[in-house]
Short mmCIF file of C-alpha atoms in Angstrom, two decimals:
data_model
loop_
_atom_site.label_atom_id
_atom_site.label_comp_id
_atom_site.label_asym_id
_atom_site.label_seq_id
_atom_site.Cartn_x
_atom_site.Cartn_y
_atom_site.Cartn_z
CA MET A 586 52.23 19.11 52.64
CA VAL A 587 51.13 19.08 48.98
CA ALA A 588 48.76 16.53 47.51
CA LYS A 589 48.85 15.96 43.63
CA ILE A 590 45.90 13.85 42.23
CA SER A 591 45.81 12.39 38.81
CA VAL A 592 43.51 9.84 37.29
CA GLY A 593 43.92 7.63 34.27
CA SER A 594 43.11 4.35 32.62
CA SER A 595 46.47 2.45 32.95
CA LEU A 596 46.65 0.42 36.11
CA PHE A 597 49.90 -1.15 34.85
CA GLY A 598 51.47 2.24 34.19
CA ALA A 599 50.88 3.57 37.78
CA LEU A 600 51.99 0.41 39.17
CA SER A 601 55.13 -0.07 37.26
CA TYR A 602 56.25 3.46 37.76
CA ASN A 603 56.31 2.90 41.54
CA GLN A 604 57.63 -0.70 41.33
CA ASN A 605 60.56 0.62 39.17
CA LYS A 606 61.61 2.94 42.11
CA VAL A 607 61.50 -0.24 44.50
CA ASP A 608 63.53 -2.34 42.01
CA GLU A 609 66.15 0.38 41.72
CA GLU A 610 66.33 0.66 45.58
CA GLN A 611 64.99 4.18 45.42
CA GLY A 612 61.62 3.23 47.05
CA LYS A 613 59.92 0.91 49.29
CA VAL A 614 56.30 -0.31 49.94
CA LEU A 615 55.01 1.17 52.94
CA LEU A 616 51.48 0.08 53.35
CA SER A 617 48.95 -2.06 51.57
CA ASN A 618 45.09 -2.24 51.95
CA ARG A 619 43.00 -5.07 50.84
CA MET A 620 45.84 -6.52 48.86
CA PHE A 621 47.65 -9.77 48.96
CA GLU A 622 51.21 -10.27 49.38
CA SER A 623 53.24 -12.81 47.31
CA GLU A 624 54.55 -15.84 48.95
CA ASP A 625 58.06 -14.17 49.59
CA GLY A 626 56.31 -11.21 51.29
CA ASN A 627 57.01 -8.87 48.45
CA PHE A 628 54.56 -7.20 45.97
CA SER A 629 54.93 -7.80 42.42
CA ILE A 630 53.26 -5.92 39.61
CA ARG A 631 51.45 -9.04 38.46
CA ARG A 632 50.31 -9.86 41.74
CA CYS A 633 49.05 -6.39 42.34
CA MET A 634 47.25 -6.28 39.10
CA GLU A 635 45.40 -9.59 40.07
CA CYS A 636 44.23 -8.09 43.52
CA PHE A 637 42.94 -4.93 41.84
CA ASP A 638 41.07 -6.83 39.10
CA MET A 639 39.25 -8.70 41.82
CA HIS A 640 37.62 -5.54 42.90
CA LEU A 641 36.77 -4.16 39.49
CA PRO A 642 33.37 -5.37 37.88
CA ALA A 643 33.47 -7.00 34.44
CA ASP A 644 31.14 -4.38 32.75
CA LEU A 645 33.15 -1.31 34.18
CA LYS A 646 31.90 1.80 32.64
CA THR A 647 34.14 4.35 34.13
CA GLU A 648 36.77 5.52 31.60
CA LYS A 649 39.37 6.54 33.96
CA PRO A 650 39.16 4.03 37.12
CA ILE A 651 42.72 4.64 38.38
CA ILE A 652 43.79 7.13 40.86
CA HIS A 653 47.37 8.13 41.62
CA ILE A 654 48.29 10.30 44.32
CA SER A 655 51.35 11.78 45.68
CA LEU A 656 51.92 13.21 49.21
CA ASN A 657 54.91 15.57 49.59
CA PRO A 658 55.85 16.83 53.06
CA HIS A 659 57.90 20.06 53.44
CA PRO A 660 61.60 19.39 53.03
CA ASP A 661 62.17 20.47 56.66
CA ASP A 662 59.80 17.73 57.95
CA VAL A 663 61.58 14.53 58.84
CA LEU A 664 58.89 11.72 59.06
CA SER A 665 59.66 7.96 59.86
CA ASP A 666 58.13 5.20 57.63
CA SER A 667 55.66 4.55 60.27
CA GLN A 668 54.38 8.16 60.35
CA LEU A 669 54.18 8.38 56.58
CA ALA A 670 52.11 5.24 56.49
CA ASP A 671 49.65 6.59 59.20
CA ILE A 672 49.45 9.85 57.23
CA ALA A 673 48.73 7.96 53.93
CA LYS A 674 46.04 5.84 55.70
CA GLU A 675 44.33 8.80 57.25
CA TYR A 676 44.48 10.78 54.00
CA MET A 677 42.68 7.97 52.11
CA ASP A 678 40.12 7.55 54.80
CA LYS A 679 39.12 11.24 54.79
CA LEU A 680 39.12 11.35 51.15
CA GLY A 681 36.57 8.28 50.97
CA TYR A 682 39.11 5.80 49.85
CA GLY A 683 39.46 4.06 53.07
CA ASN A 684 37.69 0.89 51.99
CA GLN A 685 39.35 0.79 48.53
CA PRO A 686 42.35 -1.66 47.70
CA TYR A 687 45.35 0.47 47.41
CA MET A 688 49.13 0.68 47.55
CA VAL A 689 51.36 3.03 49.44
CA TYR A 690 55.02 3.43 48.23
CA LYS A 691 57.81 5.72 49.65
CA HIS A 692 60.01 7.45 47.05
CA GLU A 693 63.65 8.09 48.07
CA ASP A 694 65.07 9.21 44.90
CA ILE A 695 65.27 12.89 45.79
CA ALA A 696 66.33 14.36 49.23
CA ARG A 697 62.77 15.12 50.06
CA HIS A 698 61.10 11.78 50.77
CA HIS A 699 57.54 11.62 49.64
CA ILE A 700 54.89 8.91 49.18
CA HIS A 701 52.77 7.68 46.15
CA ILE A 702 49.32 5.89 46.47
CA VAL A 703 47.85 3.79 43.65
CA SER A 704 44.04 2.79 44.08
CA ILE A 705 40.84 2.63 42.03
CA ARG A 706 38.00 4.88 41.71
CA VAL A 707 35.05 2.39 41.58
CA ASP A 708 33.74 0.06 44.48
CA ASP A 709 33.14 -3.54 44.34
CA THR A 710 29.73 -2.92 42.81
CA GLY A 711 30.98 -0.62 40.04
CA LYS A 712 29.84 2.43 41.63
CA LYS A 713 32.33 5.38 41.27
CA ILE A 714 33.71 6.81 44.56
CA ASN A 715 32.34 10.50 45.11
CA ASP A 716 34.86 12.84 43.63
CA LYS A 717 32.91 16.03 43.88
CA PHE A 718 35.20 18.82 44.84
CA GLU A 719 38.04 16.31 45.50
CA HIS A 720 40.97 18.73 45.05
CA ILE A 721 39.32 21.14 47.45
CA ARG A 722 38.66 18.32 50.04
CA SER A 723 42.35 17.29 49.64
CA LYS A 724 43.63 20.56 50.58
CA GLN A 725 41.54 20.64 53.60
CA ILE A 726 42.73 17.17 54.63
CA THR A 727 46.36 18.17 54.21
CA ARG A 728 45.88 21.26 56.29
CA GLU A 729 44.39 18.90 59.04
CA LEU A 730 47.21 16.50 58.91
CA GLU A 731 49.85 19.24 58.91
CA GLN A 732 48.24 20.57 62.11
CA LYS A 733 47.91 16.96 63.81
CA TYR A 734 51.44 16.02 63.02
CA GLY A 735 52.98 19.51 63.48
CA LEU A 736 54.13 19.63 59.92
CA HIS A 737 55.24 22.74 57.94
CA PRO A 738 52.78 24.26 55.69
CA ALA A 739 54.05 23.58 52.12
CA GLU A 740 51.19 24.60 49.85
CA LYS A 741 52.37 28.34 49.55
CA LYS A 742 55.87 27.27 48.68
CA GLN A 743 55.07 24.70 46.15
CA ALA A 744 55.40 27.31 43.08
CA ALA A 745 58.93 28.61 44.21
CA GLU A 746 60.23 25.09 45.28
CA ARG A 747 63.34 23.63 43.40
CA PRO A 748 64.36 20.13 43.28
CA GLU A 749 66.46 19.45 46.36
CA LEU A 750 69.40 18.37 44.43
CA LYS A 751 73.10 18.68 44.95
CA LYS A 752 75.67 18.57 42.22
CA VAL A 753 76.88 14.95 41.33
CA ASP A 754 80.16 14.42 43.17
CA TYR A 755 82.01 11.34 41.44
CA ARG A 756 84.41 11.40 44.32
CA ALA A 757 81.62 10.27 46.70
CA GLY A 758 81.05 7.06 44.82
CA ASP A 759 78.05 5.34 43.69
CA VAL A 760 77.91 7.69 40.77
CA LYS A 761 75.22 5.67 38.95
CA HIS A 762 72.82 6.17 41.73
CA GLN A 763 73.74 9.88 41.91
CA LEU A 764 73.13 10.30 38.26
CA SER A 765 69.79 8.52 38.24
CA ASN A 766 68.44 10.52 40.98
CA THR A 767 69.60 13.85 39.45
CA VAL A 768 68.75 13.34 35.95
CA LYS A 769 65.25 11.91 36.67
CA ALA A 770 64.55 14.75 39.02
CA LEU A 771 65.57 17.44 36.57
CA ALA A 772 63.97 15.87 33.51
CA GLY A 773 60.68 15.52 35.31
CA ALA A 774 60.55 18.93 37.02
CA TYR A 775 61.82 21.39 34.18
CA ARG A 776 60.68 22.36 30.67
CA PHE A 777 63.12 22.71 27.89
CA GLN A 778 62.64 22.76 23.94
CA SER A 779 65.79 21.28 22.80
CA PHE A 780 68.59 18.77 23.68
CA THR A 781 71.00 21.72 23.89
CA GLU A 782 68.81 23.34 26.66
CA TYR A 783 68.62 19.80 28.31
CA LYS A 784 72.32 19.53 28.44
CA ALA A 785 72.66 23.09 29.79
CA LEU A 786 70.24 22.34 32.69
CA LEU A 787 72.15 19.10 33.55
CA SER A 788 75.60 20.84 33.36
CA ILE A 789 75.01 23.15 36.50
CA TYR A 790 74.51 19.71 38.45
CA ASN A 791 77.80 18.35 37.13
CA VAL A 792 76.03 15.94 34.54
CA GLN A 793 76.85 15.75 31.00
CA ALA A 794 74.48 14.21 28.31
CA GLU A 795 75.61 13.03 24.84
CA GLU A 796 73.37 11.91 21.94
CA VAL A 797 74.36 8.64 20.43
CA LYS A 798 73.35 7.52 16.98
CA GLY A 799 73.83 4.36 15.14
CA GLU A 800 72.47 1.24 13.57
CA VAL A 801 71.21 -2.15 15.35
CA ASN A 802 70.25 -4.83 12.79
CA GLY A 803 69.94 -2.41 10.10
CA LYS A 804 67.62 -0.09 11.83
CA PRO A 805 68.77 3.40 13.08
CA TYR A 806 69.36 3.93 16.74
CA ASN A 807 69.09 6.97 18.98
CA GLY A 808 70.29 7.00 22.47
CA ILE A 809 71.79 9.03 25.31
CA VAL A 810 74.80 8.50 27.31
CA TYR A 811 75.30 10.33 30.77
CA SER A 812 78.64 11.18 32.54
CA ALA A 813 79.58 12.69 35.67
CA THR A 814 81.74 15.76 35.49
CA ASN A 815 83.91 18.15 37.74
CA ASP A 816 83.00 21.76 38.24
CA LYS A 817 85.12 22.44 35.09
CA GLY A 818 82.77 20.34 32.94
CA GLU A 819 85.29 17.65 32.43
CA LYS A 820 84.08 14.13 32.32
CA GLN A 821 84.81 12.11 35.23
CA GLY A 822 84.79 8.04 35.36
CA ASN A 823 82.79 5.86 32.97
CA PRO A 824 79.56 6.97 31.26
CA PHE A 825 76.26 5.11 31.69
CA LYS A 826 73.71 4.32 29.02
CA SER A 827 70.23 5.90 29.67
CA SER A 828 68.69 2.39 29.80
CA SER A 829 70.65 1.66 32.91
CA LEU A 830 69.33 4.66 34.68
CA GLY A 831 65.63 4.24 33.61
CA LYS A 832 63.23 4.71 30.64
CA SER A 833 62.17 8.07 31.74
CA VAL A 834 65.47 9.55 30.85
CA GLY A 835 65.96 7.80 27.58
CA TYR A 836 66.09 9.34 24.11
CA GLU A 837 62.39 8.79 23.21
CA ALA A 838 61.09 10.06 26.79
CA ILE A 839 63.33 13.18 26.35
CA GLN A 840 61.92 13.89 22.86
CA ARG A 841 58.41 13.50 24.26
CA HIS A 842 59.05 15.78 27.07
CA ILE A 843 60.69 18.54 24.60
CA LYS A 844 57.46 18.54 22.76
CA LYS A 845 55.33 18.61 25.56
CA SER A 846 57.48 21.43 26.99
CA ALA A 847 57.26 23.59 23.94
CA LYS A 848 53.35 23.42 24.12
CA ASP A 849 53.54 24.21 27.90
CA ILE A 850 55.69 27.34 27.49
CA GLN A 851 53.56 28.70 24.74
CA ASP A 852 50.37 28.01 26.11
CA LYS A 853 51.27 29.34 29.72
CA ASN A 854 53.58 32.09 28.29
CA LEU A 855 56.40 30.88 30.66
CA LYS A 856 59.12 32.90 29.19
CA GLU A 857 57.71 36.38 29.98
CA ARG A 858 58.91 36.25 33.39
CA THR A 859 62.38 35.25 32.47
CA ARG A 860 62.52 37.91 29.49
CA ARG A 861 61.39 40.63 31.77
CA THR A 862 63.87 39.73 34.68
CA VAL A 863 66.95 39.42 32.35
CA GLY A 864 66.10 42.46 30.69
CA THR A 865 66.11 44.31 33.87
CA VAL A 866 69.43 43.02 34.99
CA MET A 867 71.04 43.70 31.64
CA LYS A 868 70.08 47.31 32.20
CA SER A 869 71.83 47.84 35.54
CA ALA A 870 74.79 45.10 35.63
CA ARG A 871 78.06 46.86 34.79
CA ASN A 872 79.87 43.66 33.55
CA ARG A 873 79.43 40.03 32.99
CA GLU A 874 80.33 39.03 36.40
CA GLN A 875 77.73 41.26 37.99
CA PHE A 876 75.18 40.19 35.50
CA ILE A 877 75.37 36.56 36.41
CA THR A 878 75.50 37.17 39.98
CA ASP A 879 72.38 39.50 40.00
CA LEU A 880 70.42 36.90 37.98
CA LYS A 881 71.33 34.27 40.38
CA GLY A 882 69.94 36.29 43.07
CA LYS A 883 66.75 36.33 41.21
CA GLY A 884 66.53 32.56 40.80
CA ILE A 885 67.97 32.47 37.24
CA ASP A 886 71.29 30.64 36.30
CA VAL A 887 72.96 31.76 32.93
CA LEU A 888 75.35 29.66 31.00
CA PHE A 889 77.50 31.23 28.07
CA ARG A 890 79.04 29.08 25.53
CA GLN A 891 82.08 30.64 23.87
CA ASN A 892 84.88 29.61 21.51
CA ASP A 893 88.62 29.54 21.82
CA THR A 894 88.92 33.27 21.17
CA GLY A 895 86.37 34.13 23.87
CA ARG A 896 83.54 35.09 21.58
CA ILE A 897 80.17 34.21 23.00
CA TYR A 898 78.22 32.09 20.62
CA GLY A 899 75.47 30.81 22.73
CA VAL A 900 73.55 31.69 25.96
CA THR A 901 71.05 29.72 28.00
CA PHE A 902 68.85 30.84 30.91
CA ILE A 903 67.66 28.43 33.64
CA ASP A 904 64.69 29.97 35.55
CA HIS A 905 64.27 28.11 38.64
CA GLU A 906 60.92 30.08 39.49
CA SER A 907 59.19 28.79 36.56
CA ARG A 908 61.38 25.65 35.99
CA THR A 909 61.84 26.82 32.32
CA VAL A 910 65.24 26.55 30.47
CA LEU A 911 65.43 28.97 27.41
CA ASN A 912 68.09 29.68 25.02
CA GLY A 913 68.45 33.52 24.64
CA SER A 914 67.15 33.65 21.20
CA ARG A 915 63.83 32.45 22.17
CA LEU A 916 63.45 35.48 24.31
CA GLY A 917 64.02 37.78 21.34
CA LYS A 918 66.79 39.24 19.37
CA ASP A 919 67.76 41.50 22.01
CA PHE A 920 68.88 38.63 24.17
CA SER A 921 70.94 36.71 21.44
CA ALA A 922 74.50 35.55 21.89
CA ASN A 923 75.76 38.31 19.54
CA VAL A 924 74.12 41.07 21.77
CA PHE A 925 75.65 39.58 24.90
CA ASN A 926 79.13 39.31 23.27
CA ASP A 927 79.09 42.79 22.12
CA LEU A 928 77.59 44.18 25.44
CA PHE A 929 80.18 42.45 27.58
CA THR A 930 83.13 43.43 25.33
CA GLY A 931 82.07 46.91 25.92
CA SER A 932 81.60 46.41 29.72
CA ARG A 933 85.16 44.95 29.98
CA THR A 934 86.58 47.85 28.08
CA LEU A 935 84.86 50.48 30.42
CA ALA A 936 85.82 48.43 33.63
CA THR A 937 89.68 48.18 32.95
CA GLY A 938 90.62 51.97 32.86
CA ASN A 939 94.22 52.37 34.45
CA SER A 940 93.53 55.82 36.06
CA LYS A 941 90.78 57.81 37.63
CA ALA A 942 91.04 60.28 34.61
CA GLU A 943 90.45 57.60 32.23
CA MET A 944 87.32 56.47 34.02
CA GLN A 945 86.11 59.87 34.37
CA GLU A 946 86.67 60.29 30.61
CA HIS A 947 84.33 57.17 30.12
CA THR A 948 81.71 58.32 32.35
CA GLN A 949 81.33 62.12 32.00
CA GLY A 950 80.09 64.51 29.40
CA TYR A 951 79.18 62.34 26.51
CA ASN A 952 76.40 60.04 25.38
CA PRO A 953 77.96 56.26 26.23
CA ILE A 954 76.27 54.65 23.26
CA GLY A 955 78.35 56.96 21.07
CA HIS A 956 81.47 55.89 22.54
CA LEU A 957 80.99 52.21 22.12
CA SER A 958 81.71 49.86 19.15
CA GLU A 959 79.18 49.87 16.59
CA GLY A 960 77.84 46.48 17.49
CA THR A 961 77.78 47.32 21.21
CA GLY A 962 76.07 50.63 20.52
CA LYS A 963 73.10 48.66 18.80
CA ALA A 964 73.02 46.27 21.73
CA VAL A 965 72.64 48.77 24.34
CA ALA A 966 70.21 50.85 22.31
CA GLY A 967 68.13 48.01 21.41
CA LEU A 968 67.95 47.14 25.34
CA PHE A 969 66.99 50.67 26.34
CA GLY A 970 64.12 50.73 23.71
CA LEU A 971 63.09 47.21 24.99
CA LEU A 972 62.88 48.39 28.64
CA SER A 973 61.36 51.75 27.92
CA GLY A 974 58.84 50.58 25.36
CA GLY A 975 60.03 53.60 23.20
CA ASN A 976 62.07 54.07 19.95
CA ASP A 977 65.17 52.09 20.05
CA THR A 978 67.23 54.43 17.84
CA PRO A 979 69.94 56.36 19.65
CA PRO A 980 69.91 60.02 19.58
CA ASP A 981 71.39 61.47 16.18
CA ASN A 982 72.57 65.19 16.58
CA SER A 983 72.33 65.30 12.82
CA GLN A 984 68.68 65.39 12.85
CA VAL A 985 68.43 68.24 15.21
CA PRO A 986 67.36 71.48 13.31
CA GLN A 987 69.88 73.97 12.90
CA PRO A 988 69.08 77.56 14.24
CA LYS A 989 67.86 79.90 11.77
CA LYS A 990 70.28 82.56 10.65
CA LYS A 991 69.18 86.09 11.03
CA LYS A 992 68.73 87.82 7.67
CA LYS A 993 70.52 90.88 7.02
CA LYS A 994 68.32 93.73 6.22
CA LYS A 995 68.79 95.15 2.76
CA GLN A 996 70.07 98.84 2.75
CA LYS A 997 68.31 100.97 0.54
CA ARG A 998 70.13 103.02 -1.84
CA ILE A 999 69.27 106.46 -2.07
#
């Protein structure tokens, strides 16, 4: 079980995030501690705010008094609501928040159900709850809970874990709910630096996103419309405005995520793993089909965009290990669309020989770069240079020194 702890200053933000899940029927309240229910037995944001405020002193000096925790069991662990509530209570007791007011929510927006806990980090006197070595203590607590409840240890698998999502299936019905779950999970889990990269990510889950621009009361308007597609990328059924799916997948939220992603990718050098893996597969793949298959085996999906004549004009890599989406040009000039177009044109030519003799002619007794088209030769030569770290210039026989001719001895005349 993986625990994620975050602290902040906005109580309303933490509560509204979870209440939105409840309102959209993608979550429920499992447990409350030192909180008052509304008359109808439900919890509203306003009522929760009032309860928390009762426990916060007027002269509060702690800058970030709110704590927001998510507890994520392993996908193979199937737990009842009662068990999840017990786990949440034991976790809070062991972490030192047992006497604090808190709310426990269960999220059901993705296949792996998990819980969120919202609480405050100061007691009734204004004293801050002990947070020394909080993350270390949290890991120890989750290990104890895994042993007690017979859960799978999920900590080691966190980095490689992918969102447990299936493609949107318009034939299964409730398309809006499917779209909402899929889009929110992907937008929150992956990093992308452009709307084109975002669209590429969604497309492998049968979702299409389109930007909508216009004016409302004389003011410019930007929005996003989401649609379900079939496996060919063709839209099916009615589109849905982003506002009907949630603010987290609206135009402004996606633009903020794009800026944050760009910083994360640069600061953490996230494209290096993708660049290295793609380069290695490019070196060994014989054709486009093998290239796609081999990359998928290493946790990377690749999408090619091509025009009516079949020319590749765009390529995007979706690295599920680092959860990063990258257009080929971001990896360097050796990974641009033109390189792949030339490379795979050459591969198809080599792979379609009609006889064994033709194949032998293509594979024996010559430098393969010299027999490719000029563009393909440059692509392959650049790739070999990239992977070897040496000079990317192909051998040029004209530069080889010619053997010296023996000088004839002059005959002396007598």
